[in-house]
Short mmCIF file of C-alpha atoms in Angstrom, two decimals:
data_model
loop_
_atom_site.label_atom_id
_atom_site.label_comp_id
_atom_site.label_asym_id
_atom_site.label_seq_id
_atom_site.Cartn_x
_atom_site.Cartn_y
_atom_site.Cartn_z
CA ALA A 199 -111.59 25.61 22.51
CA GLN A 200 -112.83 27.87 19.92
CA SER A 201 -111.39 31.60 19.66
CA VAL A 202 -111.59 34.38 17.09
CA THR A 203 -108.88 36.91 16.30
CA GLN A 204 -109.82 40.86 14.57
CA LEU A 205 -106.96 42.47 12.49
CA GLY A 206 -106.89 45.59 13.49
CA SER A 207 -108.71 47.36 16.92
CA HIS A 208 -108.95 50.18 15.00
CA VAL A 209 -110.06 51.22 11.03
CA SER A 210 -110.74 54.30 9.31
CA VAL A 211 -112.69 54.38 5.81
CA SER A 212 -113.78 57.37 3.71
CA GLU A 213 -117.41 57.98 3.43
CA GLY A 214 -118.45 56.15 0.16
CA ALA A 215 -115.03 54.16 0.12
CA LEU A 216 -115.22 49.92 1.09
CA VAL A 217 -115.00 48.76 4.74
CA LEU A 218 -113.31 45.64 5.26
CA LEU A 219 -113.04 44.48 9.01
CA ARG A 220 -111.25 41.22 9.20
CA CYS A 221 -111.83 37.75 11.39
CA ASN A 222 -110.06 34.31 11.30
CA TYR A 223 -111.68 31.78 13.49
CA SER A 224 -110.04 28.91 15.35
CA SER A 225 -112.30 25.74 15.76
CA SER A 226 -112.21 21.99 16.76
CA VAL A 227 -115.58 21.70 15.09
CA PRO A 228 -117.60 22.83 12.53
CA PRO A 229 -118.07 26.76 13.77
CA TYR A 230 -120.95 29.06 13.49
CA LEU A 231 -119.50 32.81 13.11
CA PHE A 232 -121.45 35.82 13.67
CA TRP A 233 -120.73 39.81 13.44
CA TYR A 234 -122.34 41.64 15.82
CA VAL A 235 -122.38 45.72 15.64
CA GLN A 236 -122.29 48.00 19.20
CA TYR A 237 -123.52 51.57 19.02
CA PRO A 238 -121.89 53.97 22.02
CA ASN A 239 -123.79 52.74 25.26
CA GLN A 240 -125.72 50.52 23.58
CA GLY A 241 -125.63 46.46 23.79
CA LEU A 242 -124.64 44.29 20.90
CA GLN A 243 -126.84 44.18 17.58
CA LEU A 244 -126.38 41.14 15.31
CA LEU A 245 -125.59 42.27 12.01
CA LEU A 246 -125.26 38.34 9.86
CA LYS A 247 -124.60 35.01 10.75
CA TYR A 248 -123.19 32.07 8.93
CA THR A 249 -124.48 28.40 9.91
CA SER A 250 -123.41 26.04 7.31
CA ALA A 251 -125.22 27.02 4.53
CA ALA A 252 -124.53 29.69 2.21
CA THR A 253 -120.39 30.54 2.39
CA LEU A 254 -121.19 34.29 1.92
CA VAL A 255 -123.71 35.93 3.80
CA LYS A 256 -125.74 39.19 3.79
CA GLY A 257 -126.99 41.01 6.63
CA ILE A 258 -128.54 44.13 8.04
CA ASN A 259 -127.71 47.65 6.48
CA GLY A 260 -125.65 46.76 3.51
CA PHE A 261 -122.90 44.26 5.26
CA GLU A 262 -122.10 40.89 3.83
CA ALA A 263 -119.09 38.17 5.01
CA GLU A 264 -117.91 35.25 3.13
CA PHE A 265 -117.19 32.05 5.09
CA LYS A 266 -113.43 30.71 4.00
CA LYS A 267 -112.47 27.41 5.20
CA SER A 268 -109.23 27.22 3.74
CA GLU A 269 -108.51 30.26 4.80
CA THR A 270 -110.19 30.51 8.45
CA SER A 271 -111.73 33.46 7.51
CA PHE A 272 -115.09 35.43 8.53
CA HIS A 273 -114.25 38.74 6.75
CA LEU A 274 -116.91 41.65 6.57
CA THR A 275 -117.35 43.97 4.14
CA LYS A 276 -119.54 47.00 3.05
CA PRO A 277 -119.04 48.04 -0.69
CA SER A 278 -119.69 51.67 0.03
CA ALA A 279 -119.31 53.14 3.84
CA HIS A 280 -122.38 55.90 5.24
CA MET A 281 -121.74 58.01 8.38
CA SER A 282 -124.27 55.92 10.24
CA ASP A 283 -121.41 52.69 10.18
CA ALA A 284 -119.45 54.35 12.62
CA ALA A 285 -119.18 51.66 15.52
CA GLU A 286 -117.52 48.98 17.10
CA TYR A 287 -117.97 45.71 16.01
CA PHE A 288 -117.25 42.01 17.27
CA CYS A 289 -116.40 38.76 15.29
CA ALA A 290 -117.99 36.10 17.11
CA VAL A 291 -117.80 32.14 16.95
CA SER A 292 -119.63 29.07 18.80
CA ASP A 293 -119.88 25.63 18.40
CA SER A 294 -122.29 24.40 15.79
CA ARG A 295 -123.61 21.42 18.03
CA ILE A 296 -126.82 22.09 19.54
CA GLY A 297 -126.81 23.74 23.26
CA ASN A 298 -123.35 24.84 22.67
CA GLU A 299 -124.67 28.03 21.61
CA LYS A 300 -122.76 30.34 23.53
CA LEU A 301 -120.52 33.05 22.08
CA THR A 302 -117.00 33.48 22.29
CA PHE A 303 -116.10 36.84 20.95
CA GLY A 304 -113.01 38.74 19.55
CA THR A 305 -111.52 42.02 20.74
CA GLY A 306 -113.83 44.51 18.37
CA THR A 307 -112.64 46.78 15.69
CA ARG A 308 -113.72 50.31 15.50
CA LEU A 309 -114.68 52.00 12.88
CA THR A 310 -114.41 55.61 11.84
CA ILE A 311 -116.30 56.96 9.03
CA ILE A 312 -114.48 59.95 7.38
CA PRO A 313 -116.49 62.68 5.82
CA GLU B 107 -141.81 42.59 21.29
CA ALA B 108 -139.83 44.04 24.05
CA GLY B 109 -135.86 43.65 24.49
CA VAL B 110 -133.58 42.60 27.07
CA ALA B 111 -134.17 44.61 30.01
CA GLN B 112 -131.54 45.83 32.47
CA SER B 113 -130.83 47.68 35.34
CA PRO B 114 -129.23 49.92 36.59
CA ARG B 115 -127.61 51.81 33.41
CA TYR B 116 -124.67 53.09 35.42
CA LYS B 117 -123.36 52.33 38.90
CA ILE B 118 -120.11 53.33 40.59
CA ILE B 119 -119.01 51.70 44.35
CA GLU B 120 -115.81 51.83 46.49
CA LYS B 121 -113.70 48.86 46.15
CA ARG B 122 -115.06 45.93 48.31
CA GLN B 123 -118.63 47.33 48.38
CA SER B 124 -120.86 44.71 46.87
CA VAL B 125 -123.17 45.47 44.09
CA ALA B 126 -126.16 43.71 42.16
CA PHE B 127 -127.15 43.91 38.48
CA TRP B 128 -130.87 43.04 37.20
CA CYS B 129 -132.01 41.37 33.83
CA ASN B 130 -135.30 40.76 32.61
CA PRO B 131 -135.24 38.38 29.35
CA ILE B 132 -137.19 38.65 26.29
CA SER B 133 -140.55 37.05 27.32
CA GLY B 134 -140.74 32.99 26.59
CA HIS B 135 -136.62 33.06 25.83
CA ALA B 136 -135.21 29.93 28.15
CA THR B 137 -131.89 31.10 27.47
CA LEU B 138 -129.90 33.53 29.35
CA TYR B 139 -126.55 34.84 29.62
CA TRP B 140 -124.16 37.23 31.85
CA TYR B 141 -121.29 38.50 29.85
CA GLN B 142 -118.40 41.25 31.37
CA GLN B 143 -117.08 43.59 28.94
CA ILE B 144 -114.08 45.19 29.98
CA LEU B 145 -113.05 48.53 28.42
CA GLY B 146 -111.49 47.47 24.76
CA GLN B 147 -111.95 43.83 24.98
CA GLY B 148 -115.00 41.43 23.55
CA PRO B 149 -117.56 40.27 26.11
CA LYS B 150 -116.44 37.60 28.02
CA LEU B 151 -118.84 35.20 29.01
CA LEU B 152 -119.62 34.62 32.77
CA ILE B 153 -122.44 32.30 33.42
CA GLN B 154 -125.32 30.72 31.13
CA PHE B 155 -128.66 29.62 32.20
CA GLN B 156 -130.85 27.38 30.74
CA ASN B 157 -133.87 28.14 32.65
CA ASN B 158 -133.21 28.09 36.03
CA GLY B 159 -130.48 25.60 35.93
CA VAL B 160 -126.77 26.86 35.14
CA VAL B 161 -125.30 25.53 32.27
CA ASP B 162 -121.67 27.02 32.20
CA ASP B 163 -120.40 29.09 34.92
CA SER B 164 -116.65 27.80 34.57
CA GLN B 165 -115.32 31.40 33.87
CA LEU B 166 -117.75 33.00 36.81
CA PRO B 167 -114.69 34.31 39.03
CA LYS B 168 -116.91 32.13 42.24
CA ASP B 169 -115.30 33.84 45.36
CA ARG B 170 -116.66 37.09 44.57
CA PHE B 171 -119.23 36.93 42.11
CA SER B 172 -122.46 34.82 42.02
CA ALA B 173 -126.02 34.82 39.90
CA GLU B 174 -129.26 33.29 40.10
CA ARG B 175 -132.10 32.98 37.83
CA LEU B 176 -135.00 32.07 40.10
CA LYS B 177 -138.14 30.83 38.27
CA GLY B 178 -136.34 31.13 34.91
CA VAL B 179 -137.07 34.47 33.98
CA ASP B 180 -134.99 37.16 35.74
CA SER B 181 -131.58 36.94 36.61
CA THR B 182 -129.56 38.88 39.33
CA LEU B 183 -125.74 39.09 39.13
CA LYS B 184 -124.30 39.80 42.25
CA ILE B 185 -120.29 40.99 43.16
CA GLN B 186 -119.14 40.99 46.82
CA PRO B 187 -116.63 42.24 47.60
CA ALA B 188 -116.00 44.23 44.10
CA LYS B 189 -112.49 45.09 43.06
CA LEU B 190 -110.79 48.01 40.91
CA GLU B 191 -110.55 45.13 37.82
CA ASP B 192 -114.49 44.46 38.07
CA SER B 193 -114.91 47.95 36.41
CA ALA B 194 -116.80 46.87 33.20
CA VAL B 195 -119.84 46.76 31.00
CA TYR B 196 -121.86 43.60 32.18
CA LEU B 197 -124.36 42.66 29.17
CA CYS B 198 -126.93 40.30 29.64
CA ALA B 199 -128.58 38.38 26.95
CA SER B 200 -131.12 36.01 26.03
CA SER B 201 -132.18 33.43 23.11
CA PRO B 202 -135.13 31.10 22.57
CA ALA B 203 -135.05 27.73 23.65
CA VAL B 204 -132.51 25.33 22.25
CA ALA B 205 -135.27 22.82 20.84
CA THR B 206 -136.58 25.67 19.03
CA SER B 207 -133.09 26.21 16.91
CA SER B 208 -131.91 29.04 18.75
CA TYR B 209 -129.83 30.31 15.33
CA ASN B 210 -132.83 30.98 13.53
CA SER B 211 -133.25 33.89 16.17
CA PRO B 212 -129.96 34.04 17.79
CA LEU B 213 -128.52 36.23 21.35
CA HIS B 214 -130.27 39.61 21.75
CA PHE B 215 -128.64 41.96 24.15
CA GLY B 216 -129.75 44.44 26.79
CA ASN B 217 -128.07 47.73 27.29
CA GLY B 218 -126.00 47.11 30.00
CA THR B 219 -124.97 48.13 33.10
CA ARG B 220 -121.96 50.33 33.56
CA LEU B 221 -119.76 49.11 36.63
CA THR B 222 -117.29 51.71 37.91
CA VAL B 223 -115.11 50.53 41.18
CA THR B 224 -113.11 53.47 42.58
#
């Protein structure tokens, strides 16, 4: 079975400050890892994904994440927060085997940007 | 390309009533998923279709939930009878066929249907 744990259900940062959202995974097989963002009353939008290529993954809107196998982590970062980054962020894991790409999500982290 | 369409956007029903949600995936996407997102939690997979066949329904409460995907395109999710704990957002997602390396174009989500059971 696979799972992800997101540390911190709420994170607040000042505009222009570093954003760090934490995600740790558990998987018995090599995982694929994802970060999704959800704006109010909308569906989930893919930010970035790790699928066993480069361990540092760059996504949309200036976000990036680094896969660290030794730490079983896939933390999401952005150097400088913008007001438009306020949203809920979900880390997700899936099996890397073909045909098993259904996602298991974490409980989410709500990001608030302080002006 | 048009996104995943879901309707209705909002639904309020009383417990023990029935309700149905509709999803139209992105054209050509063979795989379709229904997720349940309870307030304050991450989405939880209910059922996965590959074309019109069920791949995984292990987390679908089959005593009250049912889903179908006739002709491998649109899908409906039904709850009968509804319980208070079914209040949630129901998200539909689609992705291309597995054979075309779905991770190059992973899951696309609709805006969801928010269900309130009173």
